[in-house]
Tab-separated table of C-alpha atoms and ligand atoms in Angstrom:
chain	number	residue	atom	x	y	z
A	164	MET	CA	0.000	0.000	0.000
A	165	LYS	CA	1.309	3.432	-0.872
A	166	ARG	CA	1.789	6.011	1.807
A	167	ARG	CA	-0.718	8.286	0.106
A	168	ASP	CA	-3.342	5.547	0.363
A	169	LEU	CA	-2.558	4.998	4.015
A	170	ILE	CA	-3.063	8.662	4.664
A	171	LYS	CA	-6.370	8.541	2.796
A	172	LEU	CA	-7.529	5.547	4.791
A	173	SER	CA	-6.453	7.119	7.980
A	174	ALA	CA	-8.288	10.301	7.087
A	175	MET	CA	-11.421	8.209	6.661
A	176	GLY	CA	-10.874	6.768	10.112
A	177	LEU	CA	-10.352	3.272	8.758
A	178	LEU	CA	-6.913	2.874	10.199
A	179	ALA	CA	-7.591	4.522	13.495
A	180	VAL	CA	-5.934	2.535	16.255
A	181	PRO	CA	-6.239	4.140	19.669
A	182	GLY	CA	-2.937	5.435	20.952
A	183	ILE	CA	-0.976	4.763	17.788
A	184	SER	CA	-0.562	7.525	15.305
A	185	LEU	CA	-0.073	6.735	11.690
A	186	ALA	CA	2.871	9.081	11.561
A	187	ALA	CA	4.728	6.906	14.026
A	188	ARG	CA	4.403	3.912	11.764
A	189	VAL	CA	5.174	5.573	8.437
A	190	PRO	CA	7.820	8.107	9.316
A	191	ALA	CA	8.365	10.596	6.575
A	192	VAL	CA	11.989	11.377	5.904
A	193	PRO	CA	12.340	15.122	5.594
A	194	ARG	CA	13.771	16.252	2.312
A	195	LEU	CA	15.854	19.362	1.810
A	196	GLN	CA	16.552	20.919	-1.520
A	197	LEU	CA	20.051	22.121	-2.033
A	198	GLU	CA	20.492	24.023	-5.224
A	199	LEU	CA	24.073	24.475	-6.332
A	200	ARG	CA	24.339	27.628	-8.380
A	201	PRO	CA	26.513	30.603	-9.205
A	202	GLU	CA	26.369	33.433	-6.692
A	203	GLN	CA	27.624	36.986	-6.416
A	204	ARG	CA	29.425	38.440	-3.422
A	205	HIS	CA	30.263	42.039	-2.679
A	206	TRP	CA	33.703	42.330	-1.204
A	207	PHE	CA	34.964	45.827	-0.733
A	208	VAL	CA	38.642	45.322	-0.382
A	209	SER	CA	40.930	48.151	0.496
A	210	GLY	CA	44.667	48.414	0.253
A	211	GLY	CA	45.749	47.629	-3.271
A	212	ALA	CA	43.281	44.874	-3.982
A	213	PRO	CA	40.215	45.351	-6.171
A	214	SER	CA	37.781	47.849	-4.782
A	215	ASP	CA	35.580	48.905	-7.648
A	216	GLY	CA	32.567	47.451	-5.884
A	217	ALA	CA	31.665	44.969	-8.585
A	218	PRO	CA	30.385	41.709	-7.130
A	219	VAL	CA	32.627	38.649	-7.330
A	220	ALA	CA	31.177	35.662	-9.164
A	221	LEU	CA	31.476	32.484	-7.062
A	222	TRP	CA	29.842	29.108	-6.852
A	223	GLY	CA	27.519	28.462	-3.950
A	224	SER	CA	24.036	27.300	-3.089
A	225	ASN	CA	20.629	28.423	-1.914
A	226	LEU	CA	21.661	27.789	1.710
A	227	ASP	CA	24.312	29.433	3.876
A	228	LEU	CA	24.299	26.629	6.377
A	229	LEU	CA	22.970	23.106	6.576
A	230	ARG	CA	21.588	22.277	9.976
A	231	LEU	CA	20.669	18.645	10.652
A	232	ARG	CA	19.564	16.717	13.716
A	233	GLN	CA	21.604	13.926	15.214
A	234	HIS	CA	20.174	10.435	14.499
A	235	GLN	CA	17.508	11.909	12.261
A	236	PRO	CA	17.365	10.589	8.695
A	237	VAL	CA	17.305	13.231	6.033
A	238	GLU	CA	17.264	13.343	2.262
A	239	ILE	CA	19.210	16.103	0.617
A	240	GLU	CA	18.250	16.593	-2.975
A	241	VAL	CA	21.132	18.269	-4.720
A	242	ILE	CA	20.116	20.190	-7.810
A	243	ASN	CA	23.054	21.029	-9.989
A	244	ASN	CA	22.512	24.412	-11.597
A	245	LEU	CA	26.199	24.938	-12.221
A	246	PRO	CA	27.884	24.853	-15.617
A	247	ASP	CA	29.981	21.834	-14.565
A	248	GLU	CA	29.326	18.363	-13.209
A	249	THR	CA	29.871	17.893	-9.507
A	250	THR	CA	29.315	15.823	-6.351
A	251	LEU	CA	28.970	16.706	-2.675
A	252	HIS	CA	30.974	15.086	0.101
A	253	TRP	CA	29.790	15.228	3.737
A	254	HIS	CA	33.147	15.790	5.318
A	255	GLY	CA	33.449	14.092	8.701
A	256	ILE	CA	29.966	12.598	8.720
A	257	ARG	CA	29.766	8.838	8.908
A	258	VAL	CA	27.501	8.018	5.991
A	259	ASP	CA	26.869	4.957	3.859
A	260	ASN	CA	29.675	4.682	1.377
A	261	ALA	CA	27.334	5.190	-1.585
A	262	MET	CA	26.475	8.615	-0.117
A	263	ASP	CA	30.070	9.734	0.420
A	264	GLY	CA	30.065	11.828	-2.720
A	265	VAL	CA	33.463	10.969	-4.166
A	266	SER	CA	33.323	11.473	-7.886
A	267	GLY	CA	34.623	8.430	-9.721
A	268	LEU	CA	34.851	6.276	-6.596
A	269	THR	CA	31.456	6.183	-4.894
A	270	GLN	CA	29.293	7.813	-7.534
A	271	ALA	CA	29.227	9.297	-11.003
A	272	PRO	CA	29.247	13.093	-11.032
A	273	ILE	CA	25.904	14.887	-11.204
A	274	PRO	CA	25.641	16.524	-14.622
A	275	PRO	CA	24.575	20.150	-15.054
A	276	ARG	CA	20.756	20.281	-14.678
A	277	GLY	CA	20.950	16.907	-12.970
A	278	ARG	CA	19.859	15.896	-9.470
A	279	PHE	CA	21.062	13.439	-6.882
A	280	VAL	CA	19.446	12.551	-3.578
A	281	TYR	CA	21.869	12.006	-0.717
A	282	ARG	CA	20.402	10.047	2.183
A	283	LEU	CA	22.067	10.341	5.539
A	284	THR	CA	21.403	9.825	9.219
A	285	PRO	CA	24.132	11.710	11.024
A	286	PRO	CA	25.242	9.573	13.967
A	287	ASP	CA	27.446	12.298	15.410
A	288	ALA	CA	26.518	15.804	16.502
A	289	GLY	CA	29.042	18.517	15.777
A	290	THR	CA	30.541	20.852	13.236
A	291	PHE	CA	31.093	19.469	9.755
A	292	TRP	CA	30.921	20.702	6.197
A	293	ALA	CA	29.762	19.651	2.790
A	294	HIS	CA	31.938	20.355	-0.205
A	295	ALA	CA	32.371	19.468	-3.837
A	296	HIS	CA	34.422	16.336	-4.463
A	297	HIS	CA	34.808	16.578	-8.207
A	298	ARG	CA	37.645	18.634	-9.701
A	299	THR	CA	37.871	19.753	-6.098
A	300	TYR	CA	40.883	21.998	-6.583
A	301	GLU	CA	38.753	24.144	-8.870
A	302	GLN	CA	35.277	23.780	-7.371
A	303	LEU	CA	36.423	24.418	-3.806
A	304	ALA	CA	38.391	27.462	-4.955
A	305	ARG	CA	35.170	28.727	-6.545
A	306	GLY	CA	33.404	28.371	-3.206
A	307	LEU	CA	31.405	25.198	-3.661
A	308	TYR	CA	30.981	24.209	-0.016
A	309	LEU	CA	28.792	24.959	2.942
A	310	PRO	CA	29.124	24.535	6.690
A	311	LEU	CA	27.052	21.756	8.202
A	312	ILE	CA	26.003	21.635	11.821
A	313	VAL	CA	24.521	18.516	13.330
A	314	ASP	CA	22.653	19.577	16.428
A	315	GLU	CA	22.853	17.541	19.604
A	316	ALA	CA	19.687	15.689	20.560
A	317	GLU	CA	19.846	17.617	23.853
A	318	PRO	CA	20.844	21.203	23.069
A	319	TYR	CA	24.112	22.381	24.560
A	320	THR	CA	23.781	25.582	26.524
A	321	ALA	CA	25.686	28.646	25.408
A	322	ASP	CA	24.507	32.238	25.059
A	323	ARG	CA	25.417	32.334	21.401
A	324	ASP	CA	26.378	29.934	18.630
A	325	GLN	CA	28.713	31.622	16.175
A	326	LEU	CA	30.234	30.140	13.034
A	327	LEU	CA	33.627	31.235	11.769
A	328	VAL	CA	34.164	29.779	8.319
A	329	LEU	CA	37.602	30.864	7.199
A	330	ASP	CA	38.476	30.989	3.534
A	331	ASP	CA	41.167	32.254	1.233
A	332	TRP	CA	40.385	33.430	-2.307
A	333	ARG	CA	42.491	34.638	-5.159
A	334	LEU	CA	41.174	37.632	-7.029
A	335	GLY	CA	42.706	38.890	-10.239
A	336	LYS	CA	43.225	42.505	-11.275
A	337	ASP	CA	39.670	42.640	-12.571
A	338	GLY	CA	38.373	41.877	-9.085
A	339	GLN	CA	37.066	38.484	-10.145
A	340	LEU	CA	38.272	35.039	-9.105
A	341	ASP	CA	41.559	34.358	-10.808
A	342	THR	CA	40.689	31.160	-12.636
A	343	ASP	CA	43.699	31.223	-14.960
A	344	SER	CA	45.911	30.132	-12.097
A	345	LEU	CA	43.800	27.059	-11.312
A	346	GLY	CA	45.908	24.030	-12.109
A	347	ASP	CA	49.265	25.807	-11.859
A	348	MET	CA	51.764	22.948	-11.456
A	349	HIS	CA	54.297	25.133	-9.697
A	350	GLU	CA	51.784	25.757	-6.910
A	351	TRP	CA	50.703	22.141	-6.852
A	352	ALA	CA	54.319	21.148	-6.202
A	353	HIS	CA	54.641	23.695	-3.388
A	354	GLY	CA	52.176	24.592	-0.657
A	355	GLY	CA	49.125	24.634	-2.937
A	356	ARG	CA	47.166	27.548	-4.311
A	357	MET	CA	47.109	30.521	-1.949
A	358	GLY	CA	44.727	33.430	-2.242
A	359	ASN	CA	45.020	37.160	-1.682
A	360	ILE	CA	41.835	37.843	0.269
A	361	LEU	CA	40.642	36.170	3.443
A	362	THR	CA	36.994	35.913	4.347
A	363	VAL	CA	34.946	34.858	7.334
A	364	ASN	CA	31.522	33.410	6.550
A	365	ARG	CA	32.025	34.479	2.922
A	366	GLN	CA	32.332	38.096	3.949
A	367	HIS	CA	35.358	40.281	3.903
A	368	ARG	CA	36.166	41.470	7.431
A	369	PRO	CA	32.646	41.059	8.768
A	370	GLN	CA	31.498	42.587	12.016
A	371	LEU	CA	30.149	39.936	14.330
A	372	LYS	CA	27.921	40.805	17.250
A	373	ALA	CA	27.977	39.628	20.828
A	374	ARG	CA	27.219	40.940	24.317
A	375	ALA	CA	29.571	41.417	27.199
A	376	GLY	CA	29.474	38.550	29.650
A	377	GLU	CA	28.277	36.047	27.086
A	378	ARG	CA	29.559	32.522	26.772
A	379	VAL	CA	29.881	31.920	23.038
A	380	ARG	CA	30.156	28.621	21.244
A	381	LEU	CA	32.462	29.305	18.312
A	382	ARG	CA	32.567	26.844	15.469
A	383	VAL	CA	35.674	27.345	13.407
A	384	LEU	CA	36.181	25.720	10.009
A	385	ASN	CA	39.041	26.193	7.601
A	386	ALA	CA	37.472	25.944	4.150
A	387	ALA	CA	40.543	27.096	2.221
A	388	ASN	CA	42.071	25.006	-0.540
A	389	ALA	CA	45.544	25.074	0.918
A	390	ARG	CA	46.160	27.833	3.427
A	391	ILE	CA	46.826	26.835	7.025
A	392	MET	CA	44.908	29.301	9.171
A	393	VAL	CA	46.357	30.650	12.385
A	394	LEU	CA	43.454	32.140	14.238
A	395	GLN	CA	44.047	34.701	16.948
A	396	LEU	CA	40.969	35.448	19.041
A	397	PRO	CA	40.747	38.130	21.724
A	398	ASP	CA	42.664	37.164	24.818
A	399	TRP	CA	39.755	35.794	26.835
A	400	PRO	CA	39.149	32.417	28.448
A	401	ILE	CA	38.802	29.803	25.695
A	402	TRP	CA	38.114	26.085	25.889
A	403	ILE	CA	38.215	23.473	23.162
A	404	LEU	CA	34.963	21.523	23.225
A	405	ALA	CA	35.386	19.406	20.111
A	406	LYS	CA	37.749	18.755	17.243
A	407	ASP	CA	36.495	17.708	13.791
A	408	GLY	CA	33.005	17.190	15.187
A	409	GLN	CA	34.059	14.888	18.047
A	410	PRO	CA	33.725	16.190	21.626
A	411	LEU	CA	36.542	16.060	24.115
A	412	SER	CA	35.632	14.210	27.285
A	413	ALA	CA	36.397	17.426	29.183
A	414	PRO	CA	36.676	20.958	27.797
A	415	ARG	CA	40.342	21.888	27.489
A	416	GLU	CA	41.589	25.386	28.190
A	417	HIS	CA	43.338	26.922	25.255
A	418	ALA	CA	45.680	29.877	25.032
A	419	GLY	CA	47.381	31.436	22.048
A	420	PRO	CA	46.585	31.068	18.362
A	421	LEU	CA	44.628	28.128	17.000
A	422	VAL	CA	46.162	26.429	13.976
A	423	LEU	CA	43.848	24.809	11.441
A	424	SER	CA	44.797	22.816	8.389
A	425	PRO	CA	42.339	23.023	5.515
A	426	ALA	CA	39.185	21.068	6.537
A	427	GLU	CA	39.936	21.004	10.257
A	428	ARG	CA	37.249	22.239	12.656
A	429	TYR	CA	37.170	23.253	16.278
A	430	ASP	CA	34.217	23.906	18.539
A	431	LEU	CA	35.321	26.432	21.124
A	432	LEU	CA	33.774	28.072	24.110
A	433	LEU	CA	34.701	31.697	24.572
A	434	ASP	CA	33.818	33.675	27.692
A	435	ILE	CA	33.477	37.359	26.933
A	436	PRO	CA	34.311	39.188	30.164
A	437	PRO	CA	31.663	41.426	31.708
A	438	ASN	CA	33.828	44.437	30.895
A	439	GLY	CA	34.462	43.276	27.317
A	440	GLU	CA	32.384	45.987	25.690
A	441	GLY	CA	33.914	47.398	22.502
A	442	SER	CA	35.356	46.315	19.195
A	443	HIS	CA	37.767	43.374	19.170
A	444	SER	CA	39.781	42.174	16.223
A	445	ILE	CA	40.083	38.571	15.140
A	446	TYR	CA	43.298	37.874	13.232
A	447	HIS	CA	44.986	35.401	11.009
A	448	LEU	CA	48.671	35.359	11.910
A	449	ALA	CA	50.856	35.205	8.820
A	450	ASN	CA	54.666	35.200	9.050
A	451	GLU	CA	55.188	37.955	11.588
A	452	SER	CA	52.203	40.013	10.452
A	453	GLN	CA	48.644	39.845	11.644
A	454	ILE	CA	45.735	40.218	9.271
A	455	GLU	CA	42.420	41.311	10.683
A	456	ILE	CA	39.797	38.948	9.277
A	457	ALA	CA	36.788	39.932	11.370
A	458	ARG	CA	35.741	42.123	14.205
A	459	LEU	CA	33.703	41.237	17.229
A	460	LEU	CA	31.477	44.092	18.329
A	461	VAL	CA	30.616	43.540	21.956
A	462	ASP	CA	27.592	45.306	23.320
A	463	ALA	CA	27.182	46.422	26.907
A	464	GLN	CA	26.357	43.671	29.314
A	465	ALA	CA	22.745	42.741	29.766
A	466	ALA	CA	23.027	41.395	33.288
A	467	PRO	CA	25.751	40.496	35.740
A	468	LEU	CA	26.432	36.816	35.796
A	469	VAL	CA	28.185	34.075	37.634
A	470	ARG	CA	30.021	31.610	35.451
A	471	SER	CA	30.383	27.966	36.245
A	472	ALA	CA	33.051	25.752	34.715
A	473	PRO	CA	32.157	24.719	31.174
A	474	VAL	CA	30.629	21.290	30.746
A	475	PRO	CA	31.568	18.850	27.996
A	476	LEU	CA	29.432	18.170	24.962
A	477	ALA	CA	27.544	14.895	25.068
A	478	ALA	CA	29.687	12.071	23.702
A	479	ASN	CA	29.014	10.827	20.187
A	480	PRO	CA	28.435	7.113	19.573
A	481	LEU	CA	31.896	6.626	18.141
A	482	PRO	CA	33.408	3.231	18.917
A	483	ALA	CA	36.315	3.473	21.364
A	484	LEU	CA	39.690	2.174	20.284
A	485	PRO	CA	40.158	-1.314	21.730
A	486	ALA	CA	43.250	-1.767	23.872
A	487	ARG	CA	44.825	-4.549	21.843
A	488	ALA	CA	47.387	-4.961	19.123
A	489	PRO	CA	46.131	-3.626	15.785
A	490	ASP	CA	44.772	-6.132	13.285
A	491	HIS	CA	46.521	-4.176	10.553
A	492	ARG	CA	49.653	-2.135	10.825
A	493	LEU	CA	51.155	-0.334	7.880
A	494	GLN	CA	53.161	2.673	6.857
A	495	LEU	CA	52.257	5.465	4.533
A	496	ASP	CA	55.305	7.120	3.102
A	497	MET	CA	54.407	10.562	1.783
A	498	THR	CA	56.878	11.789	-0.817
A	499	GLY	CA	57.290	14.282	-3.635
A	500	GLY	CA	56.775	17.974	-4.149
A	501	ALA	CA	59.291	20.719	-4.653
A	502	MET	CA	62.689	20.030	-3.069
A	503	GLY	CA	61.601	16.446	-2.579
A	504	SER	CA	63.340	13.309	-3.738
A	505	LEU	CA	60.607	11.715	-5.832
A	506	ARG	CA	62.232	10.210	-8.937
A	507	GLN	CA	59.519	7.828	-10.065
A	508	ALA	CA	56.105	6.541	-9.055
A	509	VAL	CA	53.384	4.241	-10.278
A	510	TYR	CA	50.553	6.119	-11.935
A	511	ARG	CA	47.579	4.278	-13.424
A	512	GLY	CA	49.429	0.994	-13.255
A	513	GLN	CA	52.632	2.208	-14.913
A	514	MET	CA	55.967	3.184	-13.475
A	515	LEU	CA	56.668	6.726	-14.641
A	516	ASN	CA	59.767	8.805	-14.153
A	517	ILE	CA	59.491	12.293	-12.752
A	518	ASP	CA	59.184	14.026	-16.144
A	519	GLU	CA	56.438	11.655	-17.218
A	520	LEU	CA	54.686	12.168	-13.887
A	521	VAL	CA	54.728	15.938	-14.279
A	522	GLN	CA	53.255	15.531	-17.760
A	523	GLN	CA	50.388	13.712	-16.035
A	524	ARG	CA	50.181	16.558	-13.508
A	525	GLN	CA	51.413	14.266	-10.724
A	526	ILE	CA	54.169	15.312	-8.350
A	527	TRP	CA	53.373	13.606	-5.031
A	528	ALA	CA	53.075	9.957	-4.051
A	529	PHE	CA	51.924	7.683	-1.233
A	530	ASN	CA	54.091	4.562	-0.917
A	531	GLY	CA	55.441	5.153	-4.398
A	532	SER	CA	52.031	5.454	-6.000
A	533	ALA	CA	50.603	8.693	-7.384
A	534	GLY	CA	46.897	9.336	-7.794
A	535	LEU	CA	44.007	6.997	-7.135
A	536	ALA	CA	45.311	3.469	-7.684
A	537	GLU	CA	43.327	0.452	-8.728
A	538	GLN	CA	44.354	-1.328	-5.536
A	539	PRO	CA	43.534	0.022	-2.080
A	540	LEU	CA	46.178	0.859	0.457
A	541	LEU	CA	44.534	-1.651	2.766
A	542	ARG	CA	41.669	-4.124	2.961
A	543	ALA	CA	40.040	-4.508	6.360
A	544	ARG	CA	36.829	-5.812	7.870
A	545	PRO	CA	34.378	-3.714	9.872
A	546	GLY	CA	35.462	-3.551	13.512
A	547	GLU	CA	39.112	-4.313	12.874
A	548	LEU	CA	41.685	-2.073	14.474
A	549	VAL	CA	43.954	-0.351	11.981
A	550	GLU	CA	47.174	1.515	12.610
A	551	ILE	CA	48.788	3.522	9.852
A	552	GLU	CA	52.028	5.314	10.478
A	553	LEU	CA	51.940	8.458	8.391
A	554	HIS	CA	55.372	9.687	7.493
A	555	ASN	CA	55.640	13.135	5.986
A	556	ASN	CA	58.777	12.552	3.989
A	557	THR	CA	58.426	15.891	2.148
A	558	ARG	CA	59.426	19.498	2.704
A	559	TRP	CA	55.820	20.657	3.103
A	560	PRO	CA	53.061	20.476	5.666
A	561	HIS	CA	50.033	18.347	4.817
A	562	GLY	CA	46.529	17.981	6.218
A	563	MET	CA	45.668	14.305	5.995
A	564	HIS	CA	41.997	13.365	5.778
A	565	LEU	CA	40.373	9.952	6.060
A	566	HIS	CA	36.808	9.617	4.804
A	567	GLY	CA	34.081	7.987	6.858
A	568	HIS	CA	36.172	7.613	10.008
A	569	HIS	CA	37.661	9.439	12.936
A	570	PHE	CA	41.058	8.427	14.217
A	571	GLN	CA	43.370	9.130	17.116
A	572	ALA	CA	46.940	10.180	16.544
A	573	GLU	CA	50.203	10.146	18.426
A	574	SER	CA	51.326	13.586	17.422
A	575	ALA	CA	53.284	16.179	19.352
A	576	ARG	CA	51.030	18.730	17.681
A	577	TYR	CA	47.821	17.619	19.399
A	578	PRO	CA	46.707	16.296	22.777
A	579	SER	CA	46.469	12.520	22.450
A	580	ASP	CA	42.780	12.167	23.310
A	581	LEU	CA	41.482	14.170	20.340
A	582	TRP	CA	39.651	12.519	17.484
A	583	HIS	CA	40.409	13.732	13.992
A	584	ASP	CA	39.134	13.316	10.512
A	585	THR	CA	41.861	15.671	9.299
A	586	LEU	CA	45.342	15.955	10.789
A	587	LEU	CA	47.981	18.583	10.218
A	588	MET	CA	51.481	17.221	9.740
A	589	ALA	CA	54.661	19.255	9.606
A	590	ARG	CA	57.504	18.150	7.402
A	591	GLY	CA	59.329	15.179	8.781
A	592	ASP	CA	56.461	14.222	11.104
A	593	ARG	CA	55.884	10.559	11.762
A	594	VAL	CA	52.424	10.074	13.211
A	595	PRO	CA	50.742	6.754	13.892
A	596	ILE	CA	46.982	7.027	13.535
A	597	ARG	CA	44.538	4.440	14.831
A	598	PHE	CA	40.935	3.776	13.945
A	599	VAL	CA	38.311	1.079	13.973
A	600	ALA	CA	37.309	0.105	10.446
A	601	GLY	CA	33.777	1.334	9.881
A	602	THR	CA	31.189	0.323	7.358
A	603	GLN	CA	31.710	-1.440	4.077
A	604	GLY	CA	32.953	0.525	1.134
A	605	ARG	CA	35.734	2.504	-0.418
A	606	TRP	CA	37.015	5.286	1.782
A	607	LEU	CA	39.434	7.885	0.560
A	608	LEU	CA	42.600	8.921	2.364
A	609	HIS	CA	44.143	12.090	0.986
A	610	CYS	CA	45.838	15.374	1.661
A	611	HIS	CA	43.307	18.175	2.102
A	612	MET	CA	45.675	20.741	0.688
A	613	ILE	CA	43.536	20.063	-2.277
A	614	GLU	CA	46.146	20.741	-4.952
A	615	HIS	CA	48.274	18.025	-3.352
A	616	GLN	CA	45.405	15.594	-3.661
A	617	ALA	CA	44.971	16.516	-7.311
A	618	ALA	CA	48.720	16.084	-7.876
A	619	GLY	CA	48.951	12.591	-6.426
A	620	MET	CA	48.386	12.525	-2.653
A	621	VAL	CA	45.395	10.252	-2.605
A	622	SER	CA	44.745	6.640	-1.765
A	623	TRP	CA	41.848	4.587	-0.443
A	624	ILE	CA	41.041	1.829	1.952
A	625	ASP	CA	38.600	-0.923	1.187
A	626	ILE	CA	36.334	-2.183	3.936
A	627	VAL	CA	34.904	-5.529	3.006
A	628	VAL	CA	32.604	-7.917	4.819
B	162	C2O	CU1	36.869	17.126	2.740
B	162	C2O	CU2	37.967	13.988	0.432
B	162	C2O	O1	37.406	15.580	1.535
B	163	CU	CU1	49.548	17.957	1.143
């Protein structure tokens, strides 16, 4: 019987069962429409950069933010009104593999004018994002992403919930996105494509509002292609509540700048002091200079208050790491790039020397293999414990991202109890990561300095039952 018919019958009273509502038996999955489309942004940039006031043409969507409920199934109908094919990836959200949105691995790209329905039930509450995963180095640079918040089943108490989505864009002399530089191999071999204007929430130096005495939940996301963001907030009490969407068991006090690789997120708690009225700059710290990226305008205090110690976010249902020897232990040797020692690598099943690799736009490799190989890095079964020692054998930092999983890392850079889906590695770093193999499917492992991914730093693990 179709749902429509059930509703008709129920309307006629024929299905009336005391105490049981029809809705409880035929739950409707809410459907959101997400239209991907070109958009225009007004950025008035002073100081040498374009300032003629013409809007900048980007790629975006009909929504500024996706807000979902934990454990609640949802259908997201993506309507592609862009001039290029695309996919959307739900970064950090544990989804069925067929919904992971990796063009060429988990789905075919959605053609222009096409539609695709993503079905997900977010198991974890937290701060995530959705972004294009097709020609990502170009589509991300054009702005094809949006922040995604999964709300806790029980709301967490803070006076304000403020997003800080950091991004880095490159504008040309005409004030428009510089698209000629997309695909520049020199940049791909170095730190990736850097921009010349920083934005917060897709605005240039926005003014954010708050009130003195407030306790603010700040959700910070680095949505840049390649730039590592070094966020300097006003010097007030700050705690880290969650990293990459996974809560810490206890809020951790934080002082000094917060460093975020592309794709990393932090949920912070910021206590604005009762005498904090005024205008406060938020900076990105770049080699010795500080760039104001936003301003926090703090209003006079509404009422005096007494603060208690911050409480942790409710834990997500992420399986704990079992205390036993890993079922799989392997190394991932990251090589290549400028000033690196890569001489040859396997690309599409063939051993190529460095000149041939560059002709194929490849300049980085994982375990001697560039680009997405036919064979996975690893085959594992759901529930198995995996340890991969990542070795950054290059002269560049990298932000390593594993799809569909969170992992723990033994890194001097982070406290050991954090969960990550993306991990910043400095050159020379050797970092063992550990995770429990999740659900069946093909899960990507790549550098989120997206030009590095495009130029070879990508592999995948196969979870089989
Ligand atoms: Cu955020 Cu494979 O990506
Ligand atoms: Cu990289």
